[in-house]
CSV table of C-alpha atoms in Angstrom, one decimal:
chain,number,residue,atom,x,y,z
A,211,MET,CA,-104.9,-25.0,123.5
A,212,SER,CA,-106.5,-28.6,124.1
A,213,SER,CA,-106.0,-31.5,121.6
A,214,ILE,CA,-108.9,-33.2,122.7
A,215,GLY,CA,-112.0,-33.4,119.8
A,216,SER,CA,-114.4,-36.5,119.9
A,217,PRO,CA,-116.2,-37.7,123.0
A,218,THR,CA,-114.2,-40.7,122.5
A,219,ASP,CA,-111.2,-38.7,122.6
A,220,ALA,CA,-112.3,-37.2,125.6
A,221,GLY,CA,-113.6,-40.7,127.5
A,222,ARG,CA,-109.4,-41.5,126.3
A,223,ALA,CA,-108.4,-38.4,127.9
A,224,ALA,CA,-110.3,-39.0,130.9
A,225,ASP,CA,-108.9,-42.5,131.4
A,226,THR,CA,-105.7,-41.4,131.2
A,227,ALA,CA,-106.1,-38.7,133.6
A,228,ARG,CA,-107.9,-41.0,136.1
A,229,ALA,CA,-104.6,-43.2,136.6
A,230,HIS,CA,-102.9,-39.9,138.3
A,231,LEU,CA,-105.6,-40.2,141.0
A,232,PHE,CA,-104.0,-41.3,144.3
A,233,ASN,CA,-106.1,-44.0,145.1
A,234,ALA,CA,-106.2,-47.9,146.1
A,235,GLY,CA,-106.0,-48.5,142.9
A,236,SER,CA,-102.9,-46.5,141.9
A,237,LEU,CA,-100.6,-47.4,145.0
A,238,GLY,CA,-97.8,-48.9,142.9
A,239,ARG,CA,-97.5,-46.0,140.7
A,240,TYR,CA,-97.7,-44.0,144.2
A,241,ARG,CA,-94.8,-45.7,145.5
A,242,ASP,CA,-92.9,-45.6,142.3
A,243,VAL,CA,-93.5,-41.8,141.6
A,244,LEU,CA,-92.5,-41.2,145.3
A,245,ALA,CA,-89.7,-42.8,145.3
A,246,ARG,CA,-87.9,-41.4,142.2
A,247,GLY,CA,-88.7,-38.0,143.2
A,248,VAL,CA,-87.1,-38.5,146.7
A,249,ASP,CA,-84.0,-40.4,145.2
A,250,ARG,CA,-83.8,-37.4,142.8
A,251,VAL,CA,-83.5,-35.2,145.9
A,252,ALA,CA,-81.4,-37.1,147.7
A,253,ARG,CA,-78.7,-37.3,144.8
A,254,ARG,CA,-79.0,-33.8,144.7
A,255,VAL,CA,-78.5,-33.3,148.6
A,256,GLY,CA,-75.6,-35.7,148.2
A,257,GLU,CA,-73.9,-33.7,145.0
A,258,ALA,CA,-74.3,-30.4,146.8
A,259,ASP,CA,-70.8,-29.0,147.4
A,260,ARG,CA,-72.4,-25.7,148.3
A,261,PRO,CA,-75.1,-23.5,149.5
A,262,PHE,CA,-76.3,-22.1,146.5
A,263,THR,CA,-75.0,-22.3,142.8
A,264,GLY,CA,-75.1,-18.4,142.1
A,265,VAL,CA,-77.3,-18.3,139.5
A,266,THR,CA,-79.3,-14.8,138.8
A,267,PRO,CA,-82.8,-14.3,137.9
A,268,ASP,CA,-81.6,-12.9,134.1
A,269,GLU,CA,-80.3,-16.8,134.0
A,270,LEU,CA,-83.2,-18.6,134.6
A,271,ALA,CA,-86.3,-16.2,133.7
A,272,PRO,CA,-86.0,-17.7,130.0
A,273,LEU,CA,-85.9,-21.0,130.6
A,274,ILE,CA,-88.9,-20.9,132.8
A,275,GLY,CA,-90.4,-18.4,130.5
A,276,GLY,CA,-90.0,-20.6,127.5
A,277,ILE,CA,-91.9,-24.3,128.9
A,278,ASP,CA,-95.1,-24.7,127.2
A,279,LEU,CA,-97.3,-25.7,130.4
A,280,ASP,CA,-100.2,-26.6,127.8
A,281,ARG,CA,-98.4,-29.7,126.4
A,282,PRO,CA,-97.3,-32.1,129.4
A,283,LEU,CA,-94.2,-34.1,129.1
A,284,ALA,CA,-93.6,-38.1,128.2
A,285,ASP,CA,-93.1,-39.3,131.7
A,286,THR,CA,-92.5,-38.8,135.3
A,287,ASP,CA,-88.4,-39.0,134.5
A,288,ALA,CA,-88.7,-36.3,132.1
A,289,ALA,CA,-91.0,-33.9,134.5
A,290,LEU,CA,-88.3,-34.9,137.1
A,291,ASP,CA,-85.0,-33.8,134.6
A,292,GLU,CA,-87.1,-30.5,133.9
A,293,LEU,CA,-87.5,-30.0,137.7
A,294,HIS,CA,-83.8,-30.6,137.8
A,295,ASP,CA,-83.0,-27.9,135.4
A,296,VAL,CA,-85.6,-25.1,136.4
A,297,TRP,CA,-85.3,-25.7,140.2
A,298,LEU,CA,-83.2,-28.5,142.1
A,299,ARG,CA,-80.0,-27.7,140.4
A,300,ASP,CA,-80.0,-23.7,141.5
A,301,ALA,CA,-82.2,-24.4,145.1
A,302,VAL,CA,-80.9,-22.6,148.0
A,303,TRP,CA,-79.9,-25.4,150.2
A,304,PHE,CA,-80.7,-24.9,153.8
A,305,HIS,CA,-79.0,-28.1,155.0
A,306,HIS,CA,-75.5,-27.0,153.8
A,307,PRO,CA,-73.2,-26.2,156.3
A,308,ARG,CA,-72.2,-22.7,154.8
A,309,TYR,CA,-75.8,-21.5,154.7
A,310,LEU,CA,-75.4,-18.7,157.2
A,311,ALA,CA,-78.1,-16.3,156.0
A,312,HIS,CA,-81.6,-16.4,157.0
A,313,LEU,CA,-84.0,-17.9,159.4
A,314,ASN,CA,-84.4,-21.2,157.7
A,315,CYS,CA,-83.3,-24.1,159.3
A,316,PRO,CA,-82.5,-27.8,157.8
A,317,VAL,CA,-85.1,-29.9,158.5
A,318,VAL,CA,-85.4,-33.2,160.8
A,319,ILE,CA,-86.4,-36.5,158.7
A,320,PRO,CA,-89.4,-37.5,161.5
A,321,ALA,CA,-91.1,-34.1,159.9
A,322,LEU,CA,-90.2,-35.2,156.3
A,323,LEU,CA,-92.0,-38.3,156.8
A,324,GLY,CA,-94.7,-36.1,158.1
A,325,GLU,CA,-95.1,-33.9,155.3
A,326,ALA,CA,-95.5,-36.8,153.1
A,327,VAL,CA,-98.2,-38.2,154.9
A,328,LEU,CA,-100.1,-35.4,155.5
A,329,SER,CA,-99.8,-34.2,151.8
A,330,ALA,CA,-101.0,-37.6,150.5
A,331,VAL,CA,-103.9,-37.7,152.9
A,332,ASN,CA,-104.7,-34.1,152.2
A,333,SER,CA,-107.2,-33.4,155.7
A,334,SER,CA,-108.7,-30.1,155.7
A,335,LEU,CA,-108.2,-29.1,159.4
A,336,ASP,CA,-111.2,-26.6,158.9
A,337,THR,CA,-113.9,-28.8,160.1
A,338,TRP,CA,-113.9,-31.9,161.9
A,339,ASP,CA,-116.2,-33.8,159.2
A,340,GLN,CA,-112.7,-33.3,157.2
A,341,SER,CA,-110.1,-33.9,159.5
A,342,ALA,CA,-111.4,-36.1,162.5
A,343,GLY,CA,-108.4,-37.0,164.6
A,344,ALA,CA,-106.2,-34.5,162.8
A,345,THR,CA,-108.1,-31.9,164.7
A,346,LEU,CA,-107.5,-33.1,168.1
A,347,MET,CA,-103.9,-34.2,167.6
A,348,GLU,CA,-103.5,-30.2,166.7
A,349,ARG,CA,-105.0,-29.4,169.8
A,350,ARG,CA,-103.4,-31.7,171.7
A,351,LEU,CA,-99.9,-29.9,170.4
A,352,ILE,CA,-101.5,-26.6,171.3
A,353,ASP,CA,-102.0,-27.4,174.6
A,354,TRP,CA,-98.4,-28.5,175.0
A,355,THR,CA,-97.4,-25.6,173.7
A,356,ALA,CA,-99.0,-23.1,175.7
A,357,GLY,CA,-97.9,-25.7,179.0
A,358,ARG,CA,-94.3,-24.9,178.0
A,359,ILE,CA,-95.0,-21.5,177.7
A,360,GLY,CA,-97.3,-21.4,181.1
A,361,LEU,CA,-100.5,-19.8,179.9
A,362,GLY,CA,-102.9,-21.9,182.2
A,363,PRO,CA,-105.5,-24.1,181.9
A,364,GLY,CA,-108.0,-21.6,180.0
A,365,ALA,CA,-105.3,-21.4,176.8
A,366,ASP,CA,-105.6,-22.3,173.5
A,367,GLY,CA,-104.5,-21.2,170.1
A,368,VAL,CA,-104.2,-22.3,166.6
A,369,PHE,CA,-101.6,-23.5,163.7
A,370,THR,CA,-101.0,-20.7,161.3
A,371,SER,CA,-98.9,-20.5,158.0
A,372,GLY,CA,-95.9,-18.4,159.5
A,373,GLY,CA,-95.2,-15.6,161.8
A,374,THR,CA,-96.7,-12.8,159.9
A,375,GLN,CA,-99.9,-14.4,160.0
A,376,SER,CA,-99.6,-15.3,163.7
A,377,ASN,CA,-98.8,-11.7,164.8
A,378,LEU,CA,-101.6,-10.3,162.4
A,379,GLN,CA,-104.3,-12.9,163.9
A,380,ALA,CA,-102.5,-11.7,167.6
A,381,MET,CA,-103.2,-8.1,166.6
A,382,LEU,CA,-106.9,-8.7,165.6
A,383,LEU,CA,-107.8,-10.0,168.3
A,384,ALA,CA,-106.3,-7.2,170.6
A,385,ARG,CA,-107.8,-4.8,168.3
A,386,GLU,CA,-111.3,-6.1,168.8
A,387,GLU,CA,-110.6,-6.6,172.5
A,388,ALA,CA,-109.4,-2.9,172.6
A,389,TYR,CA,-112.6,-1.6,170.4
A,390,ARG,CA,-114.9,-4.0,173.1
A,391,ARG,CA,-113.5,-1.9,176.0
A,392,VAL,CA,-113.7,1.3,174.9
A,393,VAL,CA,-117.6,1.1,173.4
A,394,GLY,CA,-118.3,-0.8,176.8
A,395,GLY,CA,-117.0,1.9,178.7
A,396,ALA,CA,-118.7,4.6,176.6
A,397,ALA,CA,-121.7,6.5,177.0
A,398,GLY,CA,-123.6,5.9,174.4
A,399,ARG,CA,-122.2,3.8,171.0
A,400,PRO,CA,-118.9,5.3,169.5
A,401,ASP,CA,-118.5,5.4,165.8
A,402,ARG,CA,-116.2,2.4,165.2
A,403,PRO,CA,-114.0,4.1,162.9
A,404,GLN,CA,-113.4,6.8,165.1
A,405,VAL,CA,-112.4,3.9,167.7
A,406,LEU,CA,-109.9,2.6,165.5
A,407,SER,CA,-108.2,5.8,164.5
A,408,ARG,CA,-107.2,6.0,168.7
A,409,LEU,CA,-105.6,2.4,168.6
A,410,ARG,CA,-102.2,2.3,168.9
A,411,VAL,CA,-99.8,-0.4,168.8
A,412,ILE,CA,-96.6,-0.5,170.8
A,413,THR,CA,-93.4,-2.0,169.8
A,414,SER,CA,-89.8,-1.8,170.0
A,415,ALA,CA,-87.6,-0.2,167.0
A,416,ALA,CA,-85.9,-3.6,166.8
A,417,GLY,CA,-89.3,-5.5,166.7
A,418,HIS,CA,-90.4,-7.5,163.4
A,419,PHE,CA,-92.2,-6.0,160.3
A,420,SER,CA,-95.0,-7.6,160.3
A,421,VAL,CA,-96.4,-5.5,163.2
A,422,GLN,CA,-96.6,-2.8,160.7
A,423,LYS,CA,-98.0,-4.9,158.0
A,424,ALA,CA,-101.0,-5.8,160.5
A,425,ALA,CA,-101.8,-2.6,161.6
A,426,LYS,CA,-102.3,-1.6,157.9
A,427,LEU,CA,-104.4,-4.7,157.0
A,428,LEU,CA,-106.8,-4.0,160.3
A,429,GLY,CA,-107.2,-0.7,158.9
A,430,LEU,CA,-105.7,1.6,161.8
A,431,ALA,CA,-104.2,4.5,161.5
A,432,ALA,CA,-100.7,5.1,159.4
A,433,ASP,CA,-99.5,6.2,162.6
A,434,ALA,CA,-100.8,3.2,165.0
A,435,VAL,CA,-97.3,1.6,165.6
A,436,LEU,CA,-95.4,3.6,168.0
A,437,THR,CA,-91.6,2.2,167.9
A,438,VAL,CA,-89.6,3.0,171.0
A,439,PRO,CA,-86.0,2.7,171.4
A,440,THR,CA,-83.7,0.0,172.5
A,441,ASP,CA,-81.0,-0.3,174.7
A,442,ASP,CA,-77.3,-1.0,174.0
A,443,ASN,CA,-78.1,-4.8,173.6
A,444,ARG,CA,-81.2,-4.0,171.2
A,445,ARG,CA,-83.8,-4.8,174.0
A,446,MET,CA,-86.8,-2.7,174.3
A,447,ARG,CA,-86.3,0.2,176.7
A,448,THR,CA,-88.8,-0.4,179.7
A,449,ASP,CA,-88.7,3.5,180.8
A,450,GLU,CA,-89.0,4.6,176.9
A,451,LEU,CA,-92.2,2.0,176.9
A,452,ASN,CA,-93.8,3.7,179.9
A,453,ARG,CA,-93.3,7.2,178.4
A,454,ALA,CA,-94.8,6.2,175.5
A,455,ILE,CA,-98.3,4.6,177.2
A,456,ASP,CA,-98.0,7.8,179.2
A,457,SER,CA,-98.3,10.0,175.9
A,458,CYS,CA,-100.7,8.1,174.3
A,459,ARG,CA,-103.1,8.7,177.1
A,460,ARG,CA,-102.7,12.2,177.4
A,461,ASP,CA,-103.8,12.6,173.6
A,462,GLY,CA,-106.7,10.3,174.1
A,463,GLN,CA,-105.5,7.7,172.7
A,464,VAL,CA,-105.7,4.1,173.5
A,465,VAL,CA,-102.7,1.3,173.7
A,466,MET,CA,-104.4,-2.0,172.3
A,467,ALA,CA,-101.1,-3.7,172.5
A,468,VAL,CA,-97.8,-3.9,173.4
A,469,VAL,CA,-95.6,-6.2,171.3
A,470,ALA,CA,-92.4,-7.4,172.7
A,471,THR,CA,-90.1,-9.7,170.9
A,472,ALA,CA,-88.5,-12.7,172.3
A,473,GLY,CA,-85.9,-13.3,169.8
A,474,THR,CA,-85.3,-10.2,167.1
A,475,THR,CA,-84.5,-10.8,163.6
A,476,ASP,CA,-81.5,-9.5,163.6
A,477,PHE,CA,-79.8,-9.7,166.7
A,478,GLY,CA,-81.4,-12.2,168.6
A,479,SER,CA,-82.4,-10.1,171.5
A,480,ILE,CA,-84.9,-10.7,173.7
A,481,ASP,CA,-87.1,-8.0,175.2
A,482,PRO,CA,-87.3,-8.1,179.2
A,483,LEU,CA,-90.3,-9.5,179.7
A,484,PRO,CA,-91.1,-9.4,183.0
A,485,GLU,CA,-90.7,-5.8,183.8
A,486,ILE,CA,-92.9,-5.3,180.1
A,487,ALA,CA,-95.3,-7.5,181.9
A,488,ASP,CA,-95.6,-5.4,185.0
A,489,ILE,CA,-96.5,-2.5,182.9
A,490,CYS,CA,-98.8,-4.0,180.7
A,491,ALA,CA,-100.4,-5.7,183.7
A,492,ALA,CA,-100.6,-2.3,185.8
A,493,ALA,CA,-102.0,-0.6,182.7
A,494,GLY,CA,-104.6,-3.1,181.3
A,495,ILE,CA,-102.9,-3.6,178.1
A,496,TRP,CA,-102.4,-6.5,175.9
A,497,LEU,CA,-99.4,-8.0,175.6
A,498,HIS,CA,-98.2,-10.1,172.7
A,499,VAL,CA,-94.4,-11.7,172.7
A,500,ASP,CA,-93.1,-12.6,169.2
A,501,ALA,CA,-91.2,-15.2,170.3
A,502,ALA,CA,-91.4,-16.9,166.4
A,503,TYR,CA,-87.5,-17.0,166.7
A,504,GLY,CA,-87.1,-17.6,170.4
A,505,CYS,CA,-89.5,-20.6,170.9
A,506,GLY,CA,-87.1,-22.9,170.5
A,507,LEU,CA,-85.8,-22.1,174.0
A,508,LEU,CA,-89.0,-23.4,175.1
A,509,VAL,CA,-87.2,-27.3,174.6
A,510,SER,CA,-83.8,-25.9,175.6
A,511,PRO,CA,-81.9,-27.8,178.3
A,512,THR,CA,-79.9,-25.0,179.4
A,513,ARG,CA,-81.5,-21.5,178.3
A,514,ARG,CA,-85.6,-21.7,179.1
A,515,HIS,CA,-84.9,-19.1,181.8
A,516,LEU,CA,-84.3,-16.4,178.7
A,517,LEU,CA,-87.9,-16.4,178.4
A,518,ASP,CA,-89.1,-15.9,181.5
A,519,GLY,CA,-91.8,-13.5,181.7
A,520,ILE,CA,-93.3,-15.2,178.7
A,521,GLU,CA,-95.9,-16.7,181.1
A,522,ARG,CA,-97.5,-13.6,181.4
A,523,ALA,CA,-98.5,-12.7,177.9
A,524,THR,CA,-101.8,-12.5,176.6
A,525,SER,CA,-100.4,-13.6,172.9
A,526,VAL,CA,-97.9,-15.7,171.9
A,527,THR,CA,-96.6,-16.4,168.2
A,528,VAL,CA,-94.2,-19.4,167.9
A,529,ASP,CA,-92.5,-20.4,164.7
A,530,TYR,CA,-91.8,-24.0,164.7
A,531,HIS,CA,-90.3,-23.8,161.6
A,532,LYS,CA,-87.3,-21.4,162.8
A,533,SER,CA,-86.1,-23.1,165.5
A,534,PHE,CA,-88.1,-26.5,166.2
A,535,PHE,CA,-86.3,-27.8,162.8
A,536,GLN,CA,-89.6,-28.3,161.3
A,537,PRO,CA,-90.1,-27.7,156.9
A,538,VAL,CA,-92.4,-24.6,156.4
A,539,SER,CA,-94.9,-24.1,157.2
A,540,SER,CA,-95.2,-24.7,160.9
A,541,SER,CA,-96.4,-22.0,163.1
A,542,ALA,CA,-98.9,-21.1,166.2
A,543,LEU,CA,-100.6,-18.5,167.9
A,544,LEU,CA,-101.3,-19.0,171.3
A,545,VAL,CA,-103.8,-17.1,173.9
A,546,ARG,CA,-104.2,-16.9,177.4
A,547,ASP,CA,-108.0,-17.0,177.4
A,548,ALA,CA,-109.2,-18.9,174.9
A,549,ARG,CA,-112.6,-17.0,174.4
A,550,VAL,CA,-111.0,-14.1,172.5
A,551,LEU,CA,-110.7,-16.3,169.7
A,552,ARG,CA,-114.4,-15.8,169.3
A,553,HIS,CA,-113.2,-12.8,167.2
A,554,ALA,CA,-112.1,-14.5,164.3
A,555,THR,CA,-114.8,-16.9,164.2
A,556,TRP,CA,-117.6,-16.4,161.3
A,557,HIS,CA,-120.6,-19.2,161.1
A,558,ALA,CA,-121.4,-20.4,157.7
A,559,ASP,CA,-124.4,-22.9,157.2
A,560,TYR,CA,-122.8,-25.4,154.8
A,561,LEU,CA,-119.3,-25.5,157.1
A,562,ASN,CA,-119.7,-24.7,160.6
A,563,PRO,CA,-123.1,-24.0,161.4
A,564,VAL,CA,-124.6,-22.9,165.1
A,565,ARG,CA,-125.2,-26.0,165.7
A,566,ALA,CA,-122.3,-27.5,165.5
A,567,VAL,CA,-120.6,-25.4,168.2
A,568,GLU,CA,-124.1,-26.7,170.5
A,569,GLN,CA,-123.3,-30.2,169.8
A,570,GLY,CA,-119.7,-29.8,170.9
A,571,VAL,CA,-118.1,-30.5,167.6
A,572,PRO,CA,-114.4,-29.2,167.5
A,573,ASN,CA,-114.4,-26.9,164.3
A,574,HIS,CA,-110.9,-25.4,163.8
A,575,VAL,CA,-112.2,-23.0,161.9
A,576,ASP,CA,-114.0,-21.7,164.5
A,577,LYS,CA,-110.6,-19.9,165.9
A,578,SER,CA,-108.4,-19.0,162.5
A,579,ILE,CA,-108.4,-16.5,159.8
A,580,GLN,CA,-107.9,-19.3,157.7
A,581,THR,CA,-110.7,-21.8,156.0
A,582,THR,CA,-108.9,-24.7,154.2
A,583,ARG,CA,-105.8,-25.0,156.3
A,584,ARG,CA,-102.8,-28.2,155.8
A,585,PHE,CA,-102.6,-30.8,159.1
A,586,ASP,CA,-98.9,-29.2,159.4
A,587,ALA,CA,-99.2,-30.3,163.0
A,588,CYS,CA,-98.6,-33.8,162.1
A,589,LYS,CA,-94.5,-33.1,161.3
A,590,LEU,CA,-94.6,-31.4,164.8
A,591,TRP,CA,-96.6,-34.4,166.1
A,592,LEU,CA,-94.1,-37.1,164.5
A,593,THR,CA,-91.0,-35.1,165.5
A,594,LEU,CA,-92.2,-34.9,169.1
A,595,ARG,CA,-92.9,-39.0,169.0
A,596,ILE,CA,-89.8,-40.1,167.0
A,597,MET,CA,-87.1,-37.6,168.6
A,598,GLY,CA,-88.7,-35.9,171.4
A,599,PRO,CA,-88.5,-32.3,172.7
A,600,ASP,CA,-85.3,-32.6,174.7
A,601,ALA,CA,-83.5,-33.6,171.3
A,602,ILE,CA,-84.9,-30.7,169.4
A,603,GLY,CA,-83.9,-28.8,172.3
A,604,ALA,CA,-80.5,-29.6,172.3
A,605,LEU,CA,-80.1,-29.4,168.7
A,606,PHE,CA,-80.7,-25.6,169.0
A,607,ASP,CA,-78.6,-25.2,172.2
A,608,GLN,CA,-75.7,-26.2,169.8
A,609,VAL,CA,-76.6,-23.3,167.3
A,610,VAL,CA,-76.9,-20.8,170.2
A,611,ASP,CA,-73.5,-21.9,171.4
A,612,LEU,CA,-71.8,-21.6,167.9
A,613,ALA,CA,-73.1,-18.0,167.8
A,614,ALA,CA,-71.3,-17.3,170.8
A,615,GLN,CA,-68.3,-18.8,169.4
A,616,ALA,CA,-68.7,-16.8,166.5
A,617,TRP,CA,-68.9,-13.5,168.0
A,618,ARG,CA,-66.1,-14.0,170.0
A,619,ARG,CA,-63.8,-15.0,166.8
A,620,LEU,CA,-64.8,-11.6,165.2
A,621,ASP,CA,-64.5,-9.7,167.9
A,622,ASP,CA,-61.2,-10.5,168.4
A,623,ASP,CA,-60.6,-10.3,164.4
A,624,PRO,CA,-59.1,-6.6,163.3
A,625,ARG,CA,-60.6,-7.0,160.1
A,626,PHE,CA,-64.4,-6.9,161.3
A,627,GLU,CA,-66.4,-4.8,163.7
A,628,VAL,CA,-69.3,-6.6,166.0
A,629,ALA,CA,-72.4,-5.1,167.1
A,630,ALA,CA,-74.5,-6.5,170.5
A,631,PRO,CA,-74.1,-10.3,170.7
A,632,SER,CA,-77.1,-12.0,170.5
A,633,ARG,CA,-78.8,-14.1,172.9
A,634,LEU,CA,-79.9,-16.6,170.2
A,635,SER,CA,-77.7,-17.7,167.2
A,636,THR,CA,-77.4,-14.6,164.6
A,637,VAL,CA,-74.2,-12.1,164.6
A,638,VAL,CA,-74.1,-8.7,163.1
A,639,PHE,CA,-71.0,-7.5,161.9
A,640,ARG,CA,-69.1,-5.7,159.3
A,641,TYR,CA,-65.7,-5.4,157.6
A,642,ARG,CA,-63.9,-2.6,158.9
A,643,PRO,CA,-60.4,-3.4,159.4
A,644,PRO,CA,-58.0,0.0,160.3
A,645,GLY,CA,-57.2,2.4,157.8
A,646,LEU,CA,-60.5,1.6,155.8
A,647,ALA,CA,-61.9,5.0,154.4
A,648,PRO,CA,-65.2,5.8,156.2
A,649,ASP,CA,-66.8,6.2,152.8
A,650,LEU,CA,-66.3,3.0,151.6
A,651,VAL,CA,-67.3,1.0,154.6
A,652,ASP,CA,-71.1,0.6,153.1
A,653,GLU,CA,-69.9,-0.1,149.8
A,654,VAL,CA,-67.4,-2.7,150.6
A,655,ASN,CA,-69.8,-4.6,152.9
A,656,LEU,CA,-72.1,-4.7,150.3
A,657,HIS,CA,-70.1,-5.9,147.7
A,658,ALA,CA,-68.9,-8.5,149.8
A,659,ARG,CA,-72.2,-9.9,150.2
A,660,ASP,CA,-73.0,-9.8,147.0
A,661,ALA,CA,-70.2,-11.3,145.6
A,662,LEU,CA,-70.0,-14.5,148.5
A,663,ALA,CA,-73.3,-15.0,146.9
A,664,ALA,CA,-72.4,-15.2,143.4
A,665,SER,CA,-69.9,-17.6,144.0
A,666,GLY,CA,-72.6,-19.4,146.0
A,667,ALA,CA,-69.5,-20.9,148.0
A,668,ALA,CA,-71.7,-19.4,151.1
A,669,LEU,CA,-74.3,-17.4,152.0
A,670,VAL,CA,-75.0,-14.7,154.6
A,671,ALA,CA,-77.9,-11.5,155.2
A,672,GLY,CA,-77.6,-8.1,155.3
A,673,THR,CA,-79.4,-5.6,157.1
A,674,ARG,CA,-78.9,-1.9,158.2
A,675,VAL,CA,-78.0,-0.9,162.1
A,676,ASP,CA,-78.5,2.8,162.9
A,677,GLY,CA,-78.0,3.9,159.5
A,678,ALA,CA,-74.9,1.7,158.3
A,679,HIS,CA,-74.7,-1.7,156.3
A,680,HIS,CA,-74.0,-4.7,158.2
A,681,LEU,CA,-73.3,-8.4,157.2
A,682,LYS,CA,-75.1,-11.2,159.5
A,683,LEU,CA,-74.9,-14.3,160.2
A,684,THR,CA,-77.7,-16.2,161.1
A,685,LEU,CA,-77.2,-20.0,162.3
A,686,LEU,CA,-79.2,-22.6,162.4
A,687,ASN,CA,-77.6,-25.6,161.5
A,688,PRO,CA,-76.1,-27.9,164.4
A,689,GLU,CA,-74.1,-29.2,161.5
A,690,THR,CA,-72.3,-25.9,160.9
A,691,THR,CA,-69.0,-25.8,162.9
A,692,VAL,CA,-66.5,-22.8,163.9
A,693,ASP,CA,-64.5,-23.6,160.8
A,694,ASP,CA,-66.8,-22.9,158.7
A,695,VAL,CA,-68.0,-19.9,160.5
A,696,VAL,CA,-63.7,-19.2,159.9
A,697,HIS,CA,-63.9,-20.1,156.2
A,698,VAL,CA,-66.9,-17.8,155.2
A,699,LEU,CA,-65.1,-14.7,157.1
A,700,ASP,CA,-62.4,-14.8,155.4
A,701,LEU,CA,-64.0,-15.3,151.8
A,702,ILE,CA,-65.8,-12.0,153.0
A,703,ALA,CA,-62.6,-10.5,153.8
A,704,GLY,CA,-61.2,-11.4,150.4
A,705,HIS,CA,-64.0,-9.9,148.8
A,706,ALA,CA,-64.1,-6.6,150.7
A,707,ALA,CA,-60.7,-6.3,150.6
A,708,TRP,CA,-60.5,-6.5,147.0
A,709,TYR,CA,-63.0,-4.0,146.3
A,710,ALA,CA,-61.5,-1.5,148.3
A,711,ARG,CA,-58.2,-1.7,146.5
A,712,THR,CA,-59.9,-1.5,143.1
A,713,ALA,CA,-61.7,1.6,144.7
A,714,THR,CA,-58.8,3.3,146.0
A,715,ALA,CA,-56.9,2.9,142.8
A,716,ALA,CA,-59.6,4.3,140.9
A,717,GLU,CA,-60.2,6.9,142.8
A,718,LEU,CA,-56.2,7.5,142.8
A,719,SER,CA,-56.0,7.4,139.0
A,720,CYS,CA,-59.0,10.1,138.5
A,721,PRO,CA,-57.6,13.4,137.3
A,722,VAL,CA,-58.3,15.9,139.6
A,723,GLY,CA,-60.8,18.9,138.1
C-alpha cells in the first residue's frame, strides 16, 4: 500500500520519482547506475565456472515470492544485491563453452552496445514520427537481408520478436492470398469460414511446431497442417510432398502454403529447397522457408550454397538472435512481393491515417502485426558496421565445423549411438553401449540429462527421435572446443552408467513373485 498522505508528502514523492527519469538533468545518475549494473554482470560472468548452478524452482520460488514489491529498497546497490540473489547468481550463461542445450547463442559486444543505446532512446518503430531515422535503418537492413537471400527488387519485410511471430505472419499473408485466389475464381462470393476450412499447410515431420500454432491462431481447421515424412537425413521427401498436394486437390482442399525448413531445430537439416521450389512454382503454391536457424549461412564464407533455392521462396523467416550472435529479440520476416504485406495493414486515424500513405510517410505499423515495437534492428546495424558480415559468418562456420567433429567423435565412441549428421551445428545422440538392456535406454538418457543439469557442470537438450528419447548438443559458441564436448560426453556417460548399474542391481535384488 502507498504511504503517501498529504499533498505535501505527494509533492515530495513526485520530486523523488522525477530524479529517476532519464533526461538531460540526470545524465550523471544514468552513467553511474548503468556502470554499476554493467560491473555486476561483468563480475558474475567472470566468476561463472559453469553454465548453471543447478538451482530448482522449489528453491527459488519462496525467495522471489517473499519479496514485497510495494516497498522499494534503499538504493541501487541494494536492488542489485537482490537481483543477484534472485537471478544473476543462478542465471543460465549461454556464453559458457559448456552450454550445449538450446538455440541460444552467446552475443557479440557491438550488439550489446546497440541494446544499451536503443533501450535508452526507446524509439518505437510503429510510425515515422516516433522513430525517424530508425525506420529507415530497419528498412535498409531488410533490403540487405533480402539481397543476401536473393528475393529480388520487389522484396520487403519487417523485424519481429522471433521465428514464431515471423512464421505466424507468413501464414497470415499466405492465408489471405489463398482466400483471395479462391474468392476471385469462384462464382458468387463463398462464405469466408467455409473457404478457410478448406485451406491446408504442408510441412515436414521435422518442421517447427510454430506452424501448427500459427494455423490454430489463424482459425484454420484442426487438421489444416499436413506433415510429410522425411528421408534418412531428416529432409522433406519431395515425392511425399507431391503426394500430399495431389491428395488435397482430390479432396477439394486448397494448399495455401508449403513450409520448407532451412535448419530444423533438432537435426539442423535443410530441406531440398530447389526441388520444393519447383513443385510450388508448378502448382502455384506459396513457398515459405523457415530459416530461423539456418540464416547464418547467408553470411558464411564457405557454406552459402547450402541455402541454394531459398531465393525462390515467397517468404522467409530469419532469426538473427540464433546465428548472427544477437541478443533476444532480433528476427525478421522477408517477402518476395512487398504488396502482400498489406494484409497486415490497419489504418487508425491517430496513428497511421490513409493520408500518411498518400504523403509517402514510411510507417512500419503498416506492415507489422505489432504496434509498439523496439528498435531491435539497431543491434544488427552496429554489429555489421563494427564487425562486418564476414566476421559473423566466420563465427557461424566455426560452430558448424565443431558439430561435424563432435558427430565423428560420437560415431566412433561405442558408448553412444548417433542420429543423422547435421548440416548445421546440432548433434542428436543417445547413450547406448553394448549390453545395455533395451528397456533401460530411455531411462538412462533421461536421467543423465537431468543429473547433468542438476550438477550445473553443463547443459544439453533432449528430444525424441522415432519415439525414443535422445540427447542433443546445440553448438553455437565459437569458444566451445572439442575438449569441452568430450568432457561433457564423459559426464553424461558417467551419470548414465551409474543409473544403469543402480537400476540393474535393484531389479536383481527384487524378490520374484
